Amino acid sequence: MKNALLLSFILLISFSVTAQSGLEVRGYFGVSGAMANWNEDLDGASSVDIESFREVGILIFKNVSERFSLSGGLNYSFAKVKISSCPLCNETGLPYPYNQDFKMLSIPVYAEYALGKIFYAAAGPILDFQLSEENNFSDQSGMGFLAGLGAKVKTEQFAFSIFPNYKRHNVIPFEKEGNYKQILQELGVQFGVGYLF
């Protein structure tokens, strides 16, 4: 997490030095209901519960027109993993150990379109890098996507936003893991504060 925060801070400084009109730097915190489901129904496969899914991040927006803007940034996600398989196994419920701490670094790049003065729609790809190992489900590193509808209120220098969204990870994985894979999906909300240049 220290590396993600340091990289976010460096990005913030570099963009503030080259700041120009039409830029917004937004920090945000988000919570999600998340699940990792198999891409096909499998009888006897273990089930994965993703609990306490949280995210922090920073985005940099550039206005392309009055209603349209592009953004990119860094997102750090973390959660707890619980795998249930057989009730007669060890204390974790499994015959093998696994890492309960899930961590992922993402690079979202998406377009935002204003639907009036307050509401907006946003969508675009996400590049994911799973940082945690031995979570015992499919590695989520790869390309995914994000889509959502949000609301934003601006003052002279600040913007306050709430952004309910849907994310799907591992749509195009970096490494093929056979015919079956688990896909992490999120339904969540981000709360953000931005500074306008």
XYZ file of N, CA and C in Angstrom:
591
model
N 0.830 -1.191 0.000
C 0.000 0.000 0.000
C 0.868 1.246 0.000
N 2.054 1.173 0.668
C 2.949 2.322 0.700
C 3.418 2.687 -0.700
N 3.700 1.661 -1.529
C 4.139 1.920 -2.897
C 3.049 2.597 -3.720
N 1.804 2.158 -3.551
C 0.687 2.752 -4.289
C 0.474 4.208 -3.876
N 0.562 4.487 -2.578
C 0.386 5.863 -2.108
C 1.525 6.760 -2.577
N 2.754 6.236 -2.579
C 3.892 7.014 -3.043
C 3.751 7.340 -4.517
N 3.365 6.352 -5.322
C 3.175 6.582 -6.744
C 2.053 7.584 -6.993
N 0.971 7.504 -6.220
C -0.132 8.466 -6.344
C 0.334 9.875 -6.011
N 1.145 9.995 -4.968
C 1.658 11.305 -4.560
C 2.554 11.898 -5.650
N 3.408 11.071 -6.248
C 4.292 11.543 -7.322
C 3.477 11.997 -8.524
N 2.434 11.232 -8.868
C 1.552 11.637 -9.966
C 0.880 12.978 -9.682
N 0.405 13.144 -8.457
C -0.256 14.380 -8.064
C 0.690 15.566 -8.194
N 1.915 15.415 -7.728
C 2.895 16.500 -7.813
C 3.225 16.822 -9.263
N 3.439 15.787 -10.079
C 3.829 16.033 -11.463
C 2.725 16.737 -12.239
N 1.466 16.407 -11.966
C 0.385 17.074 -12.670
C 0.125 18.475 -12.123
N 0.381 18.694 -10.836
C 0.165 20.034 -10.291
C 1.213 21.002 -10.806
N 2.411 20.490 -11.114
C 3.454 21.353 -11.667
C 3.092 21.782 -13.077
N 2.509 20.880 -13.854
C 2.154 21.193 -15.236
C 0.671 21.519 -15.367
N 0.072 21.953 -14.290
C -1.372 22.186 -14.288
C -1.760 23.298 -15.246
N -2.921 23.117 -15.847
C -3.476 24.124 -16.718
C -4.990 24.089 -16.586
N -5.646 25.051 -17.178
C -7.097 25.148 -17.082
C -7.747 23.884 -17.636
N -8.821 23.433 -16.975
C -9.535 22.251 -17.433
C -9.065 20.961 -16.805
N -8.176 21.040 -15.830
C -7.704 19.842 -15.138
C -8.377 19.705 -13.781
N -8.631 18.461 -13.393
C -9.119 18.166 -12.049
C -8.334 16.972 -11.512
N -7.869 17.069 -10.295
C -7.223 15.951 -9.602
C -8.175 15.534 -8.491
N -8.580 14.255 -8.520
C -9.581 13.767 -7.567
C -9.035 12.584 -6.774
N -9.115 12.674 -5.480
C -8.837 11.545 -4.612
C -10.162 10.927 -4.201
N -10.195 9.613 -4.020
C -11.470 8.978 -3.674
C -11.261 7.746 -2.804
N -12.343 7.385 -2.142
C -12.428 6.178 -1.333
C -13.691 5.450 -1.766
N -13.624 4.136 -1.870
C -14.797 3.393 -2.312
C -15.009 2.112 -1.533
N -16.249 1.663 -1.519
C -16.639 0.374 -0.940
C -17.428 -0.388 -2.000
N -17.280 -1.709 -1.981
C -17.954 -2.530 -2.987
C -18.428 -3.841 -2.394
N -19.507 -4.330 -2.963
C -19.882 -5.712 -2.785
C -19.201 -6.459 -3.929
N -18.384 -7.442 -3.623
C -17.604 -8.117 -4.658
C -17.830 -9.617 -4.605
N -17.676 -10.257 -5.764
C -17.780 -11.706 -5.839
C -16.862 -12.206 -6.939
N -16.328 -13.411 -6.749
C -15.483 -14.068 -7.745
C -16.177 -15.344 -8.180
N -16.820 -15.290 -9.335
C -17.580 -16.434 -9.839
C -16.849 -17.089 -11.004
N -17.094 -18.384 -11.191
C -16.525 -19.100 -12.332
C -17.184 -18.618 -13.614
N -16.434 -18.624 -14.713
C -17.009 -18.211 -15.990
C -18.002 -19.241 -16.530
N -17.974 -20.474 -15.979
C -18.958 -21.503 -16.319
C -19.348 -22.233 -15.040
N -20.542 -22.825 -15.029
C -20.979 -23.594 -13.862
C -20.130 -24.856 -13.724
N -19.579 -25.054 -12.523
C -18.767 -26.240 -12.247
C -19.309 -26.932 -11.010
N -19.657 -28.202 -11.132
C -20.129 -28.976 -9.983
C -18.949 -29.332 -9.093
N -19.087 -29.117 -7.790
C -18.058 -29.486 -6.836
C -16.942 -28.483 -6.674
N -16.994 -27.357 -7.396
C -15.933 -26.351 -7.277
C -16.111 -25.567 -5.976
N -14.995 -25.127 -5.412
C -15.070 -24.346 -4.172
C -15.686 -22.986 -4.458
N -16.287 -22.393 -3.434
C -16.859 -21.055 -3.589
C -15.978 -20.048 -2.864
N -15.885 -18.870 -3.440
C -15.036 -17.802 -2.916
C -15.920 -16.658 -2.465
N -15.732 -16.226 -1.219
C -16.417 -15.039 -0.703
C -15.393 -13.928 -0.556
N -15.694 -12.768 -1.143
C -14.838 -11.590 -1.023
C -15.549 -10.644 -0.059
N -14.902 -10.349 1.072
C -15.533 -9.530 2.106
C -14.731 -8.262 2.359
N -15.412 -7.238 2.836
C -14.792 -5.954 3.215
C -13.963 -5.378 2.081
N -14.522 -5.342 0.880
C -13.800 -4.818 -0.283
C -13.762 -3.294 -0.217
N -12.544 -2.734 -0.231
C -12.333 -1.282 -0.154
C -11.358 -0.865 -1.247
N -11.398 0.402 -1.603
C -10.464 0.930 -2.582
C -10.151 2.389 -2.273
N -8.938 2.795 -2.608
C -8.523 4.196 -2.547
C -7.823 4.491 -3.862
N -7.910 5.739 -4.288
C -7.278 6.053 -5.559
C -7.206 7.525 -5.843
N -6.566 7.804 -6.959
C -6.431 9.173 -7.440
C -6.667 9.165 -8.944
N -7.400 10.159 -9.414
C -7.708 10.294 -10.836
C -7.350 11.701 -11.291
N -6.935 11.807 -12.534
C -6.661 13.107 -13.134
C -7.559 13.237 -14.354
N -8.382 14.295 -14.375
C -9.332 14.530 -15.449
C -8.867 15.696 -16.314
N -9.108 15.578 -17.607
C -8.847 16.661 -18.548
C -10.100 16.876 -19.376
N -10.630 18.111 -19.356
C -11.808 18.435 -20.157
C -11.427 18.473 -21.635
N -12.206 17.739 -22.429
C -12.025 17.752 -23.876
C -13.004 18.736 -24.498
N -14.190 18.813 -23.920
C -15.203 19.778 -24.334
C -15.997 20.164 -23.090
N -17.069 20.902 -23.285
C -17.875 21.341 -22.142
C -18.507 20.177 -21.400
N -18.865 19.106 -22.108
C -19.548 17.965 -21.494
C -18.683 16.713 -21.380
N -17.593 16.672 -22.086
C -16.817 15.436 -22.218
C -15.429 15.601 -21.616
N -15.005 14.617 -20.792
C -13.651 14.641 -20.222
C -13.073 13.230 -20.208
N -11.752 13.167 -20.185
C -11.027 11.905 -20.108
C -10.276 11.853 -18.796
N -10.129 10.650 -18.233
C -9.425 10.526 -16.963
C -8.560 9.288 -16.943
N -7.566 9.320 -16.080
C -6.696 8.181 -15.840
C -6.141 8.303 -14.434
N -5.702 7.212 -13.859
C -5.177 7.289 -12.505
C -4.717 5.951 -11.969
N -4.660 5.882 -10.654
C -4.251 4.668 -9.939
C -5.285 4.320 -8.886
N -5.521 3.034 -8.713
C -6.493 2.547 -7.748
C -5.877 1.373 -6.989
N -5.979 1.403 -5.671
C -5.494 0.303 -4.835
C -6.692 -0.316 -4.132
N -6.904 -1.617 -4.349
C -8.035 -2.342 -3.758
C -7.529 -3.389 -2.780
N -8.312 -3.614 -1.728
C -7.956 -4.646 -0.758
C -9.229 -5.233 -0.166
N -9.145 -6.512 0.207
C -10.317 -7.217 0.731
C -9.861 -8.459 1.481
N -10.822 -9.150 2.080
C -10.585 -10.431 2.734
C -11.222 -11.533 1.887
N -10.498 -12.641 1.749
C -10.960 -13.772 0.951
C -11.319 -14.924 1.882
N -12.480 -15.520 1.639
C -12.875 -16.730 2.371
C -13.305 -17.761 1.341
N -12.667 -18.927 1.407
C -12.982 -20.010 0.486
C -13.642 -21.129 1.278
N -14.786 -21.580 0.804
C -15.469 -22.692 1.473
C -15.506 -23.879 0.522
N -15.118 -25.034 1.047
C -15.064 -26.226 0.218
C -15.682 -27.426 0.927
N -15.040 -27.870 2.021
C -15.569 -29.034 2.723
C -15.599 -28.761 4.226
N -16.684 -29.057 4.894
C -16.815 -28.761 6.321
C -15.938 -29.630 7.219
N -15.370 -30.725 6.717
C -14.564 -31.616 7.545
C -13.058 -31.379 7.386
N -12.683 -30.308 6.720
C -11.266 -30.020 6.505
C -10.703 -29.234 7.686
N -9.533 -28.592 7.505
C -8.877 -27.882 8.609
C -9.673 -26.660 9.057
N -9.079 -25.845 9.952
C -9.818 -24.716 10.545
C -10.259 -23.674 9.526
N -9.599 -23.608 8.369
C -10.045 -22.669 7.335
C -11.142 -23.289 6.480
N -11.438 -24.558 6.694
C -12.441 -25.236 5.874
C -11.840 -25.857 4.628
N -10.513 -25.807 4.482
C -9.848 -26.332 3.295
C -8.698 -27.252 3.693
N -8.351 -28.202 2.851
C -7.226 -29.093 3.151
C -5.870 -28.443 2.856
N -5.855 -27.156 2.487
C -4.617 -26.458 2.154
C -4.709 -25.020 2.660
N -3.577 -24.385 2.940
C -3.603 -22.990 3.393
C -3.829 -22.042 2.218
N -4.317 -20.847 2.516
C -4.458 -19.811 1.482
C -4.323 -18.448 2.125
N -4.003 -17.478 1.309
C -3.809 -16.102 1.749
C -5.168 -15.397 1.800
N -5.570 -14.939 2.951
C -6.873 -14.290 3.088
C -6.850 -12.821 2.687
N -5.666 -12.232 2.512
C -5.558 -10.809 2.174
C -5.421 -10.627 0.668
N -6.461 -10.074 0.041
C -6.454 -9.793 -1.390
C -6.032 -8.343 -1.608
N -5.111 -8.115 -2.566
C -4.637 -6.767 -2.893
C -4.469 -6.656 -4.397
N -4.863 -5.503 -4.944
C -4.752 -5.303 -6.383
C -4.506 -3.831 -6.693
N -3.631 -3.581 -7.653
C -3.363 -2.234 -8.157
C -3.970 -2.144 -9.547
N -4.758 -1.091 -9.789
C -5.442 -0.934 -11.074
C -5.140 0.428 -11.680
N -5.177 0.461 -13.004
C -5.032 1.718 -13.740
C -6.308 1.913 -14.545
N -7.252 2.716 -14.024
C -8.473 2.982 -14.789
C -8.243 4.111 -15.792
N -8.789 3.949 -16.989
C -8.762 4.993 -18.018
C -10.174 5.034 -18.587
N -10.881 6.124 -18.344
C -12.250 6.156 -18.842
C -12.693 7.557 -19.241
N -13.789 7.574 -19.968
C -14.387 8.821 -20.432
C -15.586 9.144 -19.552
N -15.781 10.425 -19.331
C -16.899 10.897 -18.514
C -17.721 11.880 -19.356
N -19.040 11.699 -19.368
C -19.929 12.569 -20.147
C -20.963 13.186 -19.213
N -21.032 14.518 -19.199
C -21.959 15.240 -18.321
C -23.385 15.115 -18.851
N -24.308 14.767 -17.953
C -25.741 14.658 -18.283
C -26.499 15.808 -17.634
N -25.990 16.998 -17.753
C -26.547 18.171 -17.085
C -25.493 18.771 -16.177
N -25.927 19.559 -15.199
C -24.977 20.241 -14.314
C -24.452 19.344 -13.197
N -25.217 18.319 -12.817
C -24.822 17.490 -11.679
C -24.474 16.058 -12.075
N -25.271 15.420 -12.895
C -25.120 13.998 -13.181
C -24.178 13.746 -14.354
N -23.534 12.571 -14.330
C -22.646 12.187 -15.415
C -22.621 10.671 -15.560
N -22.215 10.223 -16.741
C -22.001 8.794 -17.015
C -20.525 8.596 -17.329
N -19.985 7.454 -16.936
C -18.574 7.175 -17.175
C -18.383 5.702 -17.509
N -17.434 5.420 -18.395
C -17.119 4.037 -18.758
C -15.731 3.985 -19.380
N -15.098 2.812 -19.252
C -13.799 2.631 -19.871
C -13.077 1.406 -19.348
N -11.898 1.132 -19.901
C -11.126 -0.048 -19.507
C -10.347 0.158 -18.210
N -10.012 -0.963 -17.575
C -9.179 -0.974 -16.365
C -8.075 -2.008 -16.581
N -6.856 -1.613 -16.293
C -5.712 -2.521 -16.345
C -5.394 -2.931 -14.908
N -5.482 -4.232 -14.608
C -5.345 -4.733 -13.240
C -4.053 -5.525 -13.050
N -3.453 -5.352 -11.868
C -2.283 -6.116 -11.467
C -2.543 -6.645 -10.055
N -2.824 -7.945 -9.938
C -3.064 -8.511 -8.612
C -1.740 -8.595 -7.876
N -1.668 -7.992 -6.691
C -0.450 -7.949 -5.904
C -0.331 -9.130 -4.949
N -1.446 -9.630 -4.479
C -1.426 -10.730 -3.509
C -1.305 -12.063 -4.236
N -0.636 -12.997 -3.588
C -0.469 -14.338 -4.146
C -1.094 -15.363 -3.208
N -1.328 -16.531 -3.740
C -1.868 -17.667 -2.984
C -3.236 -17.389 -2.372
N -4.069 -16.619 -3.103
C -5.459 -16.460 -2.689
C -6.294 -17.660 -3.137
N -5.690 -18.542 -3.960
C -6.289 -19.798 -4.421
C -7.553 -19.604 -5.253
N -7.590 -18.530 -6.009
C -8.558 -18.403 -7.086
C -7.841 -17.735 -8.247
N -8.493 -17.655 -9.408
C -7.831 -17.172 -10.621
C -7.199 -15.802 -10.407
N -5.971 -15.653 -10.900
C -5.277 -14.364 -10.844
C -6.099 -13.356 -11.648
N -6.351 -12.196 -11.057
C -7.202 -11.192 -11.690
C -6.420 -10.196 -12.547
N -5.118 -10.417 -12.703
C -4.307 -9.521 -13.527
C -4.757 -9.613 -14.985
N -4.998 -8.446 -15.575
C -5.452 -8.409 -16.959
C -6.262 -7.155 -17.232
N -7.082 -7.227 -18.259
C -7.906 -6.092 -18.664
C -9.342 -6.328 -18.235
N -9.944 -5.290 -17.665
C -11.349 -5.323 -17.281
C -12.032 -4.047 -17.747
N -13.197 -3.760 -17.165
C -13.886 -2.520 -17.524
C -14.700 -1.993 -16.353
N -15.058 -0.734 -16.468
C -15.846 -0.019 -15.465
C -16.954 0.736 -16.174
N -18.127 0.824 -15.554
C -19.239 1.640 -16.062
C -20.057 2.120 -14.872
N -20.560 3.341 -14.963
C -21.366 3.844 -13.859
C -22.003 5.184 -14.149
N -22.900 5.575 -13.251
C -23.568 6.877 -13.277
C -23.274 7.565 -11.955
N -22.891 8.829 -12.017
C -22.534 9.536 -10.799
C -23.115 10.930 -10.734
N -22.804 11.598 -9.638
C -23.228 12.981 -9.429
C -22.036 13.764 -8.897
N -21.911 15.018 -9.362
C -20.785 15.852 -8.964
C -21.273 17.282 -8.746
N -20.837 17.881 -7.630
C -21.148 19.278 -7.325
C -19.827 20.034 -7.293
N -19.756 21.155 -8.043
C -18.521 21.929 -8.129
C -18.666 23.268 -7.433
N -17.564 23.672 -6.785
C -17.431 25.042 -6.300
C -16.360 25.683 -7.187
N -15.850 26.822 -6.769
C -14.846 27.486 -7.599
C -13.566 26.673 -7.728
N -13.136 26.020 -6.658
C -11.878 25.273 -6.671
C -12.023 23.776 -6.407
N -13.186 23.345 -5.906
C -13.342 21.953 -5.503
C -14.532 21.291 -6.198
N -14.466 19.959 -6.300
C -15.576 19.157 -6.832
C -15.793 17.987 -5.879
N -17.034 17.752 -5.507
C -17.401 16.649 -4.612
C -18.261 15.675 -5.410
N -17.892 14.407 -5.388
C -18.585 13.450 -6.251
C -18.962 12.177 -5.502
N -20.001 11.538 -6.020
C -20.411 10.204 -5.599
C -20.635 9.421 -6.888
N -20.036 8.234 -6.959
C -20.001 7.507 -8.228
C -20.332 6.024 -8.025
N -21.623 5.644 -8.091
C -21.975 4.221 -8.093
C -21.507 3.596 -9.407
N -20.894 2.398 -9.318
C -20.315 1.818 -10.526
C -20.306 0.300 -10.473
N -20.092 -0.269 -11.644
C -19.931 -1.718 -11.810
C -18.570 -1.954 -12.451
N -17.789 -2.887 -11.882
C -16.487 -3.250 -12.449
C -16.442 -4.749 -12.682
N -15.820 -5.118 -13.770
C -15.595 -6.534 -14.087
C -14.118 -6.685 -14.424
N -13.435 -7.512 -13.669
C -12.001 -7.714 -13.850
C -11.748 -9.028 -14.600
N -10.505 -9.219 -15.050
C -10.065 -10.478 -15.651
C -10.876 -10.864 -16.888
N -11.384 -9.868 -17.619
C -12.108 -10.159 -18.856
C -11.121 -10.683 -19.894
N -9.970 -10.011 -20.011
C -8.875 -10.474 -20.866
C -7.665 -10.666 -19.952
N -7.399 -11.889 -19.503
C -6.303 -12.118 -18.554
C -4.935 -11.997 -19.233
N -3.914 -11.637 -18.439
C -2.544 -11.599 -18.949
C -2.048 -13.005 -19.277
N -2.433 -13.988 -18.449
C -2.016 -15.366 -18.666
C -3.242 -16.272 -18.698
N -3.316 -17.118 -19.690
C -4.437 -18.056 -19.802
C -4.258 -19.168 -18.778
N -5.308 -19.446 -18.006
C -5.245 -20.455 -16.943
C -6.121 -21.664 -17.260
N -6.211 -22.043 -18.511
C -7.059 -23.171 -18.892
C -8.421 -22.685 -19.362
N -9.378 -23.604 -19.420
C -10.711 -23.270 -19.933
C -11.591 -22.571 -18.915
N -11.247 -22.693 -17.623
C -12.101 -22.143 -16.584
C -11.338 -21.090 -15.793
N -12.007 -20.014 -15.467
C -11.389 -18.967 -14.654
C -12.462 -18.324 -13.792
N -12.018 -17.715 -12.697
C -12.921 -16.965 -11.845
C -12.797 -15.484 -12.193
N -13.925 -14.820 -12.257
C -13.972 -13.411 -12.641
C -14.455 -12.599 -11.451
N -13.631 -11.643 -11.039
C -13.986 -10.751 -9.934
C -14.888 -9.649 -10.464
N -16.039 -9.469 -9.813
C -16.979 -8.411 -10.180
C -17.277 -7.576 -8.949
N -17.456 -6.277 -9.163
C -17.762 -5.352 -8.070
C -18.996 -4.529 -8.411
N -19.795 -4.293 -7.424
C -20.878 -3.329 -7.502
C -20.666 -2.417 -6.304
N -20.212 -1.190 -6.567
C -19.801 -0.340 -5.455
C -20.066 1.126 -5.681
N -19.535 1.921 -4.769
C -19.697 3.371 -4.834
C -18.393 4.027 -4.387
N -18.013 5.095 -5.083
C -16.822 5.870 -4.744
C -17.247 7.251 -4.289
N -16.574 7.754 -3.241
C -16.793 9.109 -2.740
C -15.513 9.887 -2.997
N -15.613 10.988 -3.751
C -14.410 11.691 -4.163
C -14.441 13.175 -3.866
N -13.224 13.730 -3.700
C -13.027 15.175 -3.567
C -11.952 15.555 -4.577
N -12.278 16.511 -5.436
C -11.344 16.934 -6.470
C -10.950 18.387 -6.325
N -9.767 18.693 -6.846
C -9.279 20.070 -6.890
C -9.218 20.501 -8.344
N -9.800 21.656 -8.659
C -9.899 22.145 -10.026
C -8.796 23.173 -10.293
N -8.113 23.004 -11.412
C -7.057 23.949 -11.817
C -7.593 24.908 -12.863
